[in-house]
mmCIF file of C-alpha atoms in Angstrom:
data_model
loop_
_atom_site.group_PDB
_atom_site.id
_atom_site.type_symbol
_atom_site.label_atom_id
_atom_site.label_comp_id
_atom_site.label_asym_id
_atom_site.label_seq_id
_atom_site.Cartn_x
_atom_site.Cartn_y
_atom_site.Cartn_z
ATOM 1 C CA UNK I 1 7.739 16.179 0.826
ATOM 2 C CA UNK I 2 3.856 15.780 1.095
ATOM 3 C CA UNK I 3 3.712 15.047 5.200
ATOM 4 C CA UNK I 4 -0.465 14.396 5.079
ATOM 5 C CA UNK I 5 -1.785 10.921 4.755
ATOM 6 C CA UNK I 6 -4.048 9.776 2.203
ATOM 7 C CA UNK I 7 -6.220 8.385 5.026
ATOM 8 C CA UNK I 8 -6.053 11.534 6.886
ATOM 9 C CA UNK I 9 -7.203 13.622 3.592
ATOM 10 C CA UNK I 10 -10.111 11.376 3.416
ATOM 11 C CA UNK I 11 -11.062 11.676 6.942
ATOM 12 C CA UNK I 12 -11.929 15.582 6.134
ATOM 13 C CA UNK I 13 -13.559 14.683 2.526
ATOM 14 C CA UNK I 14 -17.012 15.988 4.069
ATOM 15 C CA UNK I 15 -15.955 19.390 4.988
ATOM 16 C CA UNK I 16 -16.414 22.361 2.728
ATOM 17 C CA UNK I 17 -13.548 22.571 -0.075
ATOM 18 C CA UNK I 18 -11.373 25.618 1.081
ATOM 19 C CA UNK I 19 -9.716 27.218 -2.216
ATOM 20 C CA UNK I 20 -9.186 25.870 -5.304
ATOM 21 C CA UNK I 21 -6.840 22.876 -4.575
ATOM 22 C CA UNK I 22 -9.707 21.592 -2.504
ATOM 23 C CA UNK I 23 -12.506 21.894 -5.154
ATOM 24 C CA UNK I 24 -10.147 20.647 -7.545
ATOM 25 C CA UNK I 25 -9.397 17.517 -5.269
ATOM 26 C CA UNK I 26 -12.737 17.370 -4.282
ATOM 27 C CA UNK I 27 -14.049 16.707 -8.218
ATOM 28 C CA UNK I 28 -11.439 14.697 -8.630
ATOM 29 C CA UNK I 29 -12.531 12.248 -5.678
ATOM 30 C CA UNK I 30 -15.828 12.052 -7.222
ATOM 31 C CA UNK I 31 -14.452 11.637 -11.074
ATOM 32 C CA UNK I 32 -11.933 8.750 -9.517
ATOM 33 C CA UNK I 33 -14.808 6.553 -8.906
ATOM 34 C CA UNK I 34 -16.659 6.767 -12.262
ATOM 35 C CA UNK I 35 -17.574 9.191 -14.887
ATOM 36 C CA UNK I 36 -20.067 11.970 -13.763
ATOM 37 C CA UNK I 37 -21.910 15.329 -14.900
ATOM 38 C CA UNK I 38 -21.340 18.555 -13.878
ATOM 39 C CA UNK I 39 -24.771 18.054 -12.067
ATOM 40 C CA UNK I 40 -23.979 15.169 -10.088
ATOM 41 C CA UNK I 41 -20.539 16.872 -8.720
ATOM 42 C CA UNK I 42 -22.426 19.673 -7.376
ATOM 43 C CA UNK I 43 -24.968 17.460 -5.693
ATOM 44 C CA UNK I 44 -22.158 14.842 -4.588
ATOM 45 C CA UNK I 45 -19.608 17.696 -3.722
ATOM 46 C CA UNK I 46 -21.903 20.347 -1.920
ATOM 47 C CA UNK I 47 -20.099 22.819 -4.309
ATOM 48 C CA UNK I 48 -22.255 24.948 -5.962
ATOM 49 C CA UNK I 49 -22.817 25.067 -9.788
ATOM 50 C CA UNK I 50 -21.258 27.962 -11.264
ATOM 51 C CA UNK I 51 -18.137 27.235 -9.374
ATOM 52 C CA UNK I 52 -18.244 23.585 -10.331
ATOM 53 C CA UNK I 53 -18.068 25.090 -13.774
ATOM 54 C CA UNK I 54 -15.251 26.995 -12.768
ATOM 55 C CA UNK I 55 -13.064 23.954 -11.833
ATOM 56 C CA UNK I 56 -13.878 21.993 -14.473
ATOM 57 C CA UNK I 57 -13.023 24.281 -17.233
ATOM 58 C CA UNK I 58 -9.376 24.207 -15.312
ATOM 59 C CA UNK I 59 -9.061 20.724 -15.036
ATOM 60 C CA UNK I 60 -10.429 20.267 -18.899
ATOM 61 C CA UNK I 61 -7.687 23.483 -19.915
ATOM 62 C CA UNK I 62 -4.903 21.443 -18.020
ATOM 63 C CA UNK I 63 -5.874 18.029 -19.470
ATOM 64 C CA UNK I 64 -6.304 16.433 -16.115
ATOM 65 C CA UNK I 65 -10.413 15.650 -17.107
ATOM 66 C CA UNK I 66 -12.087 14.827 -20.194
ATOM 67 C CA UNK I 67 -15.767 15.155 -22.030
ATOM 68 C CA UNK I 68 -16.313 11.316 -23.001
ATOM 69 C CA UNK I 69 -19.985 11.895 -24.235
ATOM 70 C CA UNK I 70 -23.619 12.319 -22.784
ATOM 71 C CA UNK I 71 -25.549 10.639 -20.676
ATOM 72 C CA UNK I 72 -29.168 9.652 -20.728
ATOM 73 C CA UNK I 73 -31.857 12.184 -20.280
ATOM 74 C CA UNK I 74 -35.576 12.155 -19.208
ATOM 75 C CA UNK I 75 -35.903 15.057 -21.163
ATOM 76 C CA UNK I 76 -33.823 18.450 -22.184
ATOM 77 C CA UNK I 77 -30.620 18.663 -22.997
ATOM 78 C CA UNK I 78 -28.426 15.563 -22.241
ATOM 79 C CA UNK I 79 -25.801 16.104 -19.574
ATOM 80 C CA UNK I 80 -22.182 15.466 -20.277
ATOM 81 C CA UNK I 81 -20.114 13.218 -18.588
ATOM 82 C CA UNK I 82 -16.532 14.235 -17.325
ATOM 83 C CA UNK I 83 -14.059 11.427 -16.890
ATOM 84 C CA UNK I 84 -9.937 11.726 -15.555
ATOM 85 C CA UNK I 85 -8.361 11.509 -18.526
ATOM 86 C CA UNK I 86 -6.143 8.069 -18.320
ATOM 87 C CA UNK I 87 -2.803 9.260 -19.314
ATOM 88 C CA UNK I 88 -2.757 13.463 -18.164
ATOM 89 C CA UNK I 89 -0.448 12.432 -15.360
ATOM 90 C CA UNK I 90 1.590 9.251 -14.268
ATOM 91 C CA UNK I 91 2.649 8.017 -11.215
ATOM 92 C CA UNK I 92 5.608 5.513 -10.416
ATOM 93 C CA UNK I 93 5.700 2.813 -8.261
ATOM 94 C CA UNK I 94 8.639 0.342 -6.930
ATOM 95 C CA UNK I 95 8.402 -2.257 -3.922
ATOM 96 C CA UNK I 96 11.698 -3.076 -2.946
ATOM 97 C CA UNK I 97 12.924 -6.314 -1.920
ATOM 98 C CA UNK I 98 16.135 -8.091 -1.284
ATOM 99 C CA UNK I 99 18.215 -7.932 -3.996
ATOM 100 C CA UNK I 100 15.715 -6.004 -6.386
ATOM 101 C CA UNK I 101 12.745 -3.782 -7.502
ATOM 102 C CA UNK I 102 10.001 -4.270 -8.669
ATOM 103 C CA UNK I 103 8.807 -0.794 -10.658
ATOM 104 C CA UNK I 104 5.876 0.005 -12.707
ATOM 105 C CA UNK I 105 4.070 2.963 -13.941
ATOM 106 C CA UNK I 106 0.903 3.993 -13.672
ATOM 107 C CA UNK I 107 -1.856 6.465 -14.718
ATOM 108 C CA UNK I 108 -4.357 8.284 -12.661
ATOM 109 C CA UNK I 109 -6.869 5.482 -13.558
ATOM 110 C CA UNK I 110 -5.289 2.940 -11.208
ATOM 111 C CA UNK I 111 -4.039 1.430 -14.801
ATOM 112 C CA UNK I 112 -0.574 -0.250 -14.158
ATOM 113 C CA UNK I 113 0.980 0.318 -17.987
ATOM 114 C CA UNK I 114 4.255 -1.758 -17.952
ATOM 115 C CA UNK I 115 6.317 -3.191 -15.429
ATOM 116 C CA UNK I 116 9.794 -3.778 -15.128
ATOM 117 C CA UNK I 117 12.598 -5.902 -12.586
ATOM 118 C CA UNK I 118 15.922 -3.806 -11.497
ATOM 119 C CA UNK I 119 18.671 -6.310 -10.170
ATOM 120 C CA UNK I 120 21.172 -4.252 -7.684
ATOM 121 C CA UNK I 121 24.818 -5.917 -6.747
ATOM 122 C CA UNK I 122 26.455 -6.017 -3.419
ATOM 123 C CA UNK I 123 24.703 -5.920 0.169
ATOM 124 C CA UNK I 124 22.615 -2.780 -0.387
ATOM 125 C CA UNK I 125 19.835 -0.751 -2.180
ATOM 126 C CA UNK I 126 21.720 2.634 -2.848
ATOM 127 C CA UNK I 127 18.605 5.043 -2.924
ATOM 128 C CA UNK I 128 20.316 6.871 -5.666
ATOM 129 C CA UNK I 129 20.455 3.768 -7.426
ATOM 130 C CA UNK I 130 16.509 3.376 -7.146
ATOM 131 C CA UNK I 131 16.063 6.844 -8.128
ATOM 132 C CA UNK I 132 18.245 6.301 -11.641
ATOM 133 C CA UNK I 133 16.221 3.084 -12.249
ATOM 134 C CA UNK I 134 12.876 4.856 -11.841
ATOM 135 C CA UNK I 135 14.362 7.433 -14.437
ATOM 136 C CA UNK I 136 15.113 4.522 -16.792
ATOM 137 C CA UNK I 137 11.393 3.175 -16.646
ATOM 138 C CA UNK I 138 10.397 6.734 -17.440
ATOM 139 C CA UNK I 139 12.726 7.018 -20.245
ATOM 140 C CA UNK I 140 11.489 3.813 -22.072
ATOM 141 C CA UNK I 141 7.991 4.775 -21.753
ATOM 142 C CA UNK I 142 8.594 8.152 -23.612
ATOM 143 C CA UNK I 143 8.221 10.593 -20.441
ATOM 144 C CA UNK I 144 10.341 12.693 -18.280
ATOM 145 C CA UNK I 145 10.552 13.499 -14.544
ATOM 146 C CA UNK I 146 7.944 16.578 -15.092
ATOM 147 C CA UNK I 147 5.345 14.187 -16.430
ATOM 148 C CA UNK I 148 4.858 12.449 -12.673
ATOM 149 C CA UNK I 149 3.232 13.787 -10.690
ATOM 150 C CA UNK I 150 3.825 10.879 -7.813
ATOM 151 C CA UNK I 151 5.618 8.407 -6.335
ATOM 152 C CA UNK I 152 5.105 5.074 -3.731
ATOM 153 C CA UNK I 153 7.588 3.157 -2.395
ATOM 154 C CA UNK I 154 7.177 -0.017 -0.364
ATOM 155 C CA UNK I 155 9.666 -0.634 1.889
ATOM 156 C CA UNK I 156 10.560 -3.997 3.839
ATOM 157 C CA UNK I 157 11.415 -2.146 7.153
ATOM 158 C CA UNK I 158 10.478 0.708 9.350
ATOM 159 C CA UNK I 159 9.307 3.572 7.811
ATOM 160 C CA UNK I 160 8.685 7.049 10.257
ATOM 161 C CA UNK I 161 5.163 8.227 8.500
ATOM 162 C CA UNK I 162 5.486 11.829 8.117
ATOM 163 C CA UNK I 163 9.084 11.888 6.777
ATOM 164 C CA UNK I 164 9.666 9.024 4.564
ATOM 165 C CA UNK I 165 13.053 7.880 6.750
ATOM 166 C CA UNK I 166 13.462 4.040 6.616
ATOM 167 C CA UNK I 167 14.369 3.620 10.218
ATOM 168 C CA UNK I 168 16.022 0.199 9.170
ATOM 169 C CA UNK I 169 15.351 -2.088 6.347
ATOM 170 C CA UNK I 170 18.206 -5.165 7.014
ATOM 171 C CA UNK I 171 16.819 -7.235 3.427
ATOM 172 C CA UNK I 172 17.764 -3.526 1.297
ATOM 173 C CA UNK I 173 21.374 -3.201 3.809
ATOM 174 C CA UNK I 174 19.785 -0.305 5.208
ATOM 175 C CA UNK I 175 20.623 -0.403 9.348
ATOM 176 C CA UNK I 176 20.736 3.534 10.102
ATOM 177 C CA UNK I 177 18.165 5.910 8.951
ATOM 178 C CA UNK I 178 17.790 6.565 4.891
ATOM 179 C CA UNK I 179 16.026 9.356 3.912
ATOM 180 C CA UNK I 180 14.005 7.492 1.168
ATOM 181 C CA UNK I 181 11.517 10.599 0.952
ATOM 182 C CA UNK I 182 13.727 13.416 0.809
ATOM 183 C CA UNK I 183 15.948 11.672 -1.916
ATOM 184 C CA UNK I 184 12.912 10.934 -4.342
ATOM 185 C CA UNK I 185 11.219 14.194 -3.661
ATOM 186 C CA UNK I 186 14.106 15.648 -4.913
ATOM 187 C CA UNK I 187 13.933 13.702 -7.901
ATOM 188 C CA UNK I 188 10.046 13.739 -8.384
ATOM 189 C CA UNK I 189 8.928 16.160 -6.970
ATOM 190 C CA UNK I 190 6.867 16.409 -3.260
ATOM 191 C CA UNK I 191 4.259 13.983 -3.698
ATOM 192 C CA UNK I 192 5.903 10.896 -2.380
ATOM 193 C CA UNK I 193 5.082 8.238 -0.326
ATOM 194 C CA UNK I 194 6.750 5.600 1.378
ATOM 195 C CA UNK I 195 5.725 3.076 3.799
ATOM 196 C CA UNK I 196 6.177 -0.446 4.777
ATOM 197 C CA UNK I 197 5.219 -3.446 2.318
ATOM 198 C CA UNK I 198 2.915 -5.213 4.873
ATOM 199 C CA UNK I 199 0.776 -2.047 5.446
ATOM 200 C CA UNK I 200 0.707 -1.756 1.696
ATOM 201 C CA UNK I 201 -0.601 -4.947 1.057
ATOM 202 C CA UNK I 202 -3.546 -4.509 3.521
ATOM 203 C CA UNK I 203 -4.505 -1.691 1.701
ATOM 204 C CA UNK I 204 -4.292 -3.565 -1.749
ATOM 205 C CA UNK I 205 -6.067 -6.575 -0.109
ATOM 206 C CA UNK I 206 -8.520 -4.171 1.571
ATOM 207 C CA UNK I 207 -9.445 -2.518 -2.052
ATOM 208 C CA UNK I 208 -9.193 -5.904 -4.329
ATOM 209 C CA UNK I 209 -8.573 -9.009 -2.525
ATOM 210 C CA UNK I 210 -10.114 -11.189 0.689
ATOM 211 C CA UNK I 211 -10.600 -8.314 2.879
ATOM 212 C CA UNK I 212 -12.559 -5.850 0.411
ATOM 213 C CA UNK I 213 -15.549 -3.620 2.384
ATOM 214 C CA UNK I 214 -13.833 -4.509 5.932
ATOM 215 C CA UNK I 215 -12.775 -1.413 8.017
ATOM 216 C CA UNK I 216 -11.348 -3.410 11.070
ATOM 217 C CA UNK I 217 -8.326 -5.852 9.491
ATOM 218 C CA UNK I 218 -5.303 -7.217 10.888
ATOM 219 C CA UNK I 219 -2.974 -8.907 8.500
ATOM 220 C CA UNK I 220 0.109 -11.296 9.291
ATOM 221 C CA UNK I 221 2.726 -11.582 6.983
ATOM 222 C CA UNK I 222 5.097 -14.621 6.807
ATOM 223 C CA UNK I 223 7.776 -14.125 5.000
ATOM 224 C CA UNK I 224 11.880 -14.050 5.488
ATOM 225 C CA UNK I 225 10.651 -11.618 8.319
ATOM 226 C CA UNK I 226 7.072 -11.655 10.012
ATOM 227 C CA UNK I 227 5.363 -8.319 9.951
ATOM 228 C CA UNK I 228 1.726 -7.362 10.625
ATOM 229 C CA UNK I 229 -0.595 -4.601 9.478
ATOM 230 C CA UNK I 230 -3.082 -3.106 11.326
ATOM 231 C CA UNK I 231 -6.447 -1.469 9.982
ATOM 232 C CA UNK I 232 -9.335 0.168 12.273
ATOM 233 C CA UNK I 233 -11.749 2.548 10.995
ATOM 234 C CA UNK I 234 -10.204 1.863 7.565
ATOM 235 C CA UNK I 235 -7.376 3.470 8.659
ATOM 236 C CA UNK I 236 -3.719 1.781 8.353
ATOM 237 C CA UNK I 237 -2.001 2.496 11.380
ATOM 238 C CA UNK I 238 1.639 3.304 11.278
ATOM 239 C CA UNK I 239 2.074 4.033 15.019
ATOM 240 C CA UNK I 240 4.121 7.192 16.133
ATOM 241 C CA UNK I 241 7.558 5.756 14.688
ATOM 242 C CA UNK I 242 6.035 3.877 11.607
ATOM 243 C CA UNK I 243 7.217 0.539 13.439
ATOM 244 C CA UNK I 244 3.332 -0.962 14.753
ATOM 245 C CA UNK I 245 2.937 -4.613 13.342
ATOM 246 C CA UNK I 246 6.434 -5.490 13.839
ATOM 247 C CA UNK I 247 5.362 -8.565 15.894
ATOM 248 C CA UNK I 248 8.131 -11.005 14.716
ATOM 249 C CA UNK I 249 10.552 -9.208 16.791
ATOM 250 C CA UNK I 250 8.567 -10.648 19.951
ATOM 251 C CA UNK I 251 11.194 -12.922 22.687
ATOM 252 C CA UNK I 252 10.161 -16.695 22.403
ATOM 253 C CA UNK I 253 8.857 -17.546 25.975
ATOM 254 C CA UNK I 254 11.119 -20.521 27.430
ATOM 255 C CA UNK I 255 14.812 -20.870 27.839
ATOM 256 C CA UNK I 256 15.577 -18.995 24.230
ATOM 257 C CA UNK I 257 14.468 -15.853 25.542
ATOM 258 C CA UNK I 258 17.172 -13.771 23.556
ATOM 259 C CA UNK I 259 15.847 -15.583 20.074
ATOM 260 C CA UNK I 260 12.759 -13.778 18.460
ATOM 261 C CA UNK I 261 9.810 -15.370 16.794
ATOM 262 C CA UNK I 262 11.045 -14.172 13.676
ATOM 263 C CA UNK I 263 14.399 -15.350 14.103
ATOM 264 C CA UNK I 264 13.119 -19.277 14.760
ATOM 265 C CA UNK I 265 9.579 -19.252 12.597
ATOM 266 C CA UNK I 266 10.082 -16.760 10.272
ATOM 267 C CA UNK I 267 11.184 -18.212 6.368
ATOM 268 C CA UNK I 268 14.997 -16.897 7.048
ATOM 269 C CA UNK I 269 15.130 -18.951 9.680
ATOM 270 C CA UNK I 270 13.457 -21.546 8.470
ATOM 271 C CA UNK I 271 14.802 -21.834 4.602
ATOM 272 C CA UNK I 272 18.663 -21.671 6.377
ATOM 273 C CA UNK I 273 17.161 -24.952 8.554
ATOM 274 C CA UNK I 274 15.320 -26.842 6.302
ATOM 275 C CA UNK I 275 16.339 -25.334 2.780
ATOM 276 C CA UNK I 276 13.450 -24.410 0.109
ATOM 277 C CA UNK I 277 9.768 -25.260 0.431
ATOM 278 C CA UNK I 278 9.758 -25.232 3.959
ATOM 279 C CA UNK I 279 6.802 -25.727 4.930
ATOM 280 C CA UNK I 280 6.555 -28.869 3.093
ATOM 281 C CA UNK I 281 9.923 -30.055 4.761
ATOM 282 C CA UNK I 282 7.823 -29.439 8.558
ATOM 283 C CA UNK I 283 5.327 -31.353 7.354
ATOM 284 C CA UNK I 284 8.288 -34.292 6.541
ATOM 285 C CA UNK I 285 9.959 -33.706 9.453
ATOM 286 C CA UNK I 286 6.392 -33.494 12.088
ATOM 287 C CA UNK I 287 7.333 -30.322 12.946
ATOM 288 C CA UNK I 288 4.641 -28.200 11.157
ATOM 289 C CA UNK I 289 2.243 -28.127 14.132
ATOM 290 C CA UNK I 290 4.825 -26.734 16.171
ATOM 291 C CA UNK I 291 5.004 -23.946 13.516
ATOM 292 C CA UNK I 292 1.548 -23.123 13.238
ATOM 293 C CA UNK I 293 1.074 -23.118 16.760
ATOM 294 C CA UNK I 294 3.512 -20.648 16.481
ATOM 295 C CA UNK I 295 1.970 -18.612 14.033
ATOM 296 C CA UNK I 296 -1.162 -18.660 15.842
ATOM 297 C CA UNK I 297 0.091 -17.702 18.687
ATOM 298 C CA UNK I 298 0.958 -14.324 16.743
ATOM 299 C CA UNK I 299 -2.866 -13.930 15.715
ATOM 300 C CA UNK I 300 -4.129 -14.121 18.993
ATOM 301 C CA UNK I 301 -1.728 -11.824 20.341
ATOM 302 C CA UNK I 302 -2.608 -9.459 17.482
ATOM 303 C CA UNK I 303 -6.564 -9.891 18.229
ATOM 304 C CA UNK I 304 -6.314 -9.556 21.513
ATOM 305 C CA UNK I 305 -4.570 -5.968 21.007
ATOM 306 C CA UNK I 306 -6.797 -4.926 18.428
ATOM 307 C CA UNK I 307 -10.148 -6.932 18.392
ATOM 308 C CA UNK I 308 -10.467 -7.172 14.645
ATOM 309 C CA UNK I 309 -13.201 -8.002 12.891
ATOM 310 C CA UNK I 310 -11.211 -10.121 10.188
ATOM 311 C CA UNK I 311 -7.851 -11.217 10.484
ATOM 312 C CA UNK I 312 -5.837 -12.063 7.387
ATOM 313 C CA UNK I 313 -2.941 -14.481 7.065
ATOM 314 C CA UNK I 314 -0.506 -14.157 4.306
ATOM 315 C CA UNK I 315 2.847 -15.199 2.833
ATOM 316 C CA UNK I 316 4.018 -18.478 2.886
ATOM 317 C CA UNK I 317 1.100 -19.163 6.034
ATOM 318 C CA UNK I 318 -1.092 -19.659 2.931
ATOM 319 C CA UNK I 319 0.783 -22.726 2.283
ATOM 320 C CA UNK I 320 -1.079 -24.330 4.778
ATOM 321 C CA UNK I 321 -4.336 -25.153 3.087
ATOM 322 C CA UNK I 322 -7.418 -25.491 4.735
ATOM 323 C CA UNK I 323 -6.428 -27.776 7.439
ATOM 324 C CA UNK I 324 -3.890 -24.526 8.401
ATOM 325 C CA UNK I 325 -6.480 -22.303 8.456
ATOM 326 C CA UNK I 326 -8.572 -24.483 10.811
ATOM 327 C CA UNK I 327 -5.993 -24.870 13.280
ATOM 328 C CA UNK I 328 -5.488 -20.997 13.213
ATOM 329 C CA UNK I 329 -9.320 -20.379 13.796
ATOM 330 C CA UNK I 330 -9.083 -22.954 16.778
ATOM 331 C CA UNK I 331 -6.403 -20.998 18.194
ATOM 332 C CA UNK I 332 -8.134 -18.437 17.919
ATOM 333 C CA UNK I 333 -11.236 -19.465 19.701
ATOM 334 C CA UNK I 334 -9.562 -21.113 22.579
ATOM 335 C CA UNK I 335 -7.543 -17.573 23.667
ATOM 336 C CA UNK I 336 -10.067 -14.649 22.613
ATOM 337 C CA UNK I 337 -13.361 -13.505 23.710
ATOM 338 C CA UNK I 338 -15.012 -13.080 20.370
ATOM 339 C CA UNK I 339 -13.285 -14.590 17.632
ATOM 340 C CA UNK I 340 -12.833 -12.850 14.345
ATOM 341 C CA UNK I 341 -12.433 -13.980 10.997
ATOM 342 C CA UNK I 342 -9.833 -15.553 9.524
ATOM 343 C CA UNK I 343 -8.979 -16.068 5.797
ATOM 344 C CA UNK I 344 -6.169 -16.339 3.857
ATOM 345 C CA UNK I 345 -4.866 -13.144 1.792
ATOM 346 C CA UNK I 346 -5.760 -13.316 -1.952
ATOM 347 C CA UNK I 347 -2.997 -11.248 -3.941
ATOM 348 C CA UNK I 348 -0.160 -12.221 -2.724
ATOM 349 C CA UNK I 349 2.421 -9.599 -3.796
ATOM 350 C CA UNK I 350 0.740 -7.791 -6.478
ATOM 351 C CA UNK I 351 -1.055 -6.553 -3.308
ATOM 352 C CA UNK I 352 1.557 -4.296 -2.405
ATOM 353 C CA UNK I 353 1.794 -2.970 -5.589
ATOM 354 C CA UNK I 354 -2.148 -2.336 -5.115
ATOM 355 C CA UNK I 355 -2.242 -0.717 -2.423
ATOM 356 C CA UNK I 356 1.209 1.970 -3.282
ATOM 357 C CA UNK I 357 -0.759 2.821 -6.077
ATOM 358 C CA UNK I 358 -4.507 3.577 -4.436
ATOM 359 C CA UNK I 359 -2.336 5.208 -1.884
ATOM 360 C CA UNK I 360 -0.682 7.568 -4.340
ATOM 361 C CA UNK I 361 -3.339 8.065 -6.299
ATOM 362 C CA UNK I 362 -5.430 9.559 -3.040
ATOM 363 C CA UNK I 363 -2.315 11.187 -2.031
ATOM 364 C CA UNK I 364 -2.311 12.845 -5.511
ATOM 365 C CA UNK I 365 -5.344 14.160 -5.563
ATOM 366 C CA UNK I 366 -6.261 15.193 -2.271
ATOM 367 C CA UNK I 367 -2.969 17.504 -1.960
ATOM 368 C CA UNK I 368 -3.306 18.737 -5.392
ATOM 369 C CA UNK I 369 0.117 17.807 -6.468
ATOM 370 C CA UNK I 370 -1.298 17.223 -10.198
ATOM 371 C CA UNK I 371 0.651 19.604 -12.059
ATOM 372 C CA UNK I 372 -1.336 22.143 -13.986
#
């Protein structure tokens, strides 16, 4: 399995291009943001021209890039522009979730094509089981295992970065180490990533949603667990075992010292307590401050480890309205020394479905895992 990050790929995007795989992924870079000349990729690439040509007469032969016309001209011959070609290579995505998948398939664009809900029974997520679902989405759509060229899978749990083992994942059953990676690389081939859903969805609300151009982002995440991502130099960081942002697994402070924050504010807790809607049922009840003072407690403890420049609240926090955010800003400014930002996250969890696929799509191209 691919062991490089995406991030990590793009942290060397200025050096020369070493080989073919690197001018290749280097064009590529350039084409992923909008159609371009053969021109402009030498003067945006630092590649010279004749081997410019070069790579794009292999990515036009292997039907990765296409001519879509010319552009305009201030005189001579009108340049023509290159463009990835939308369906040359697809990638597959699934965030998985108690109970289910979510999978959809994508093309090199960022185009999501079709979408589709897999159902498991029992306690837990067989891997193999994902793996034969992802073959089904392929199947209806026409294409086989050798027509991906990539695959992202978002996991609820601790994910180790470089190998793809889910550490634990309770919601999927998983409490020893799975070997996510491995088993879809198998199936898929090496290009594979998987990582946790909250560091997905800063990257998808990073790209598209309330925390687009910001390169210093933490992100809470209320949900049946509480999770955090963490972004500096618009880098997500996984930590050394892929478990940084687990925050929910924090003691309380008082006499329930063996009881975590997650256990007593997360929506698990909560929902078995007050049934559904729950944060309409504090509000009933008068216990709602207690549970955004609890919640903000987490974002200060988050800024004052990472002094972020925005800090993004998501999940059922986003229930709160306005008046919730206020409070959190308040806490905020009583505990820190320069307060950041705080909004509410945008996407929701299409999010992590945005950010698996900008992540494999980097991933893709940078390693030069297109097929040829």
């Amino acid at each position: 399995m691919i062991r490089a990050t995406a991030e990590h790929r793009r942290s060397e995007a200025g050096r020369a291009p070493r080989g073919r795989r690197d001018g290749r992924a280097a064009v590529l870079r350039q084409l992923r943001e909008r159609p371009l000349s053969r021109t402009d990729l030498a003067e945006l690439t630092g590649i010279s021209q004749p081997v410019i040509t070069r790579l794009v007469r292999d990515l036009l032969a292997d039907e990765v890039v296409a001519e879509i016309g010319s552009a305009g001209s201030s005189g001579g011959r009108r340049p023509v522009l290159l463009a990835i070609r939308s369906r040359s290579r697809w990638v597959l995505l699934a965030r998985l979730a108690r109970g289910r998948a979510e999978l959809s398939l994508a093309d090199l664009t960022g185009t999501v094509v079709t979408h589709r809900s897999a159902d498991y029974r029992g306690d837990r997520m067989g891997p193999d089981w994902l793996v034969a679902e992802l073959d089904e989405l392929c199947r209806v759509n026409g294409l086989t295992a050798d027509d991906v060229c990539g695959v992202a899978a978002a996991v609820p749990g601790v994910v180790e970065p470089r190998t793809g083992v889910v550490g634990t994942a309770p919601d999927l059953g998983w409490t020893a180490p799975e070997p996510l990676g491995e088993v879809l690389a198998r199936r898929f081939g090496d290009c594979v990533l998987v990582d946790n859903d909250v560091n997905l969805m800063l990257t998808g609300e990073r790209m598209h949603g309330a925390a687009r151009g910001a390169d210093d982002v933490v992100l809470l995440y209320i949900g049946r667990f509480i999770g955090a991502g963490i972004m500096l130099g618009g880098r997500v960081l996984p930590g050394a075992h892929g478990a940084s942002g687990e925050i929910g697994l924090l003691p309380l402070r008082g006499p329930d010292r063996e009881v975590t924050v997650e256990q007593r504010y997360g929506l698990g807790g909560l929902v078995d307590e007050l049934g559904a809607e729950p944060v309409r049922a504090l509000a009933e009840r008068g216990r709602l401050d207690e549970v955004v003072s609890a919640w903000g407690h987490l974002v200060v403890a988050l800024s004052l480890a990472v002094d972020p420049a925005l800090v993004l609240v998501g999940g059922a926090a986003t229930e709160l309205g306005e008046s919730g955010l206020v409070r959190l800003r308040a806490e905020l400014g009583r505990r820190v020394p320069v307060c950041p930002e705080v909004r509410f996250a945008e996407l929701g969890d299409s999010a992590v479905t945005q950010g698996a696929l900008e992540r494999i799509r980097d991933l893709v191209i940078d390693s030069g895992a297109i097929r040829q």
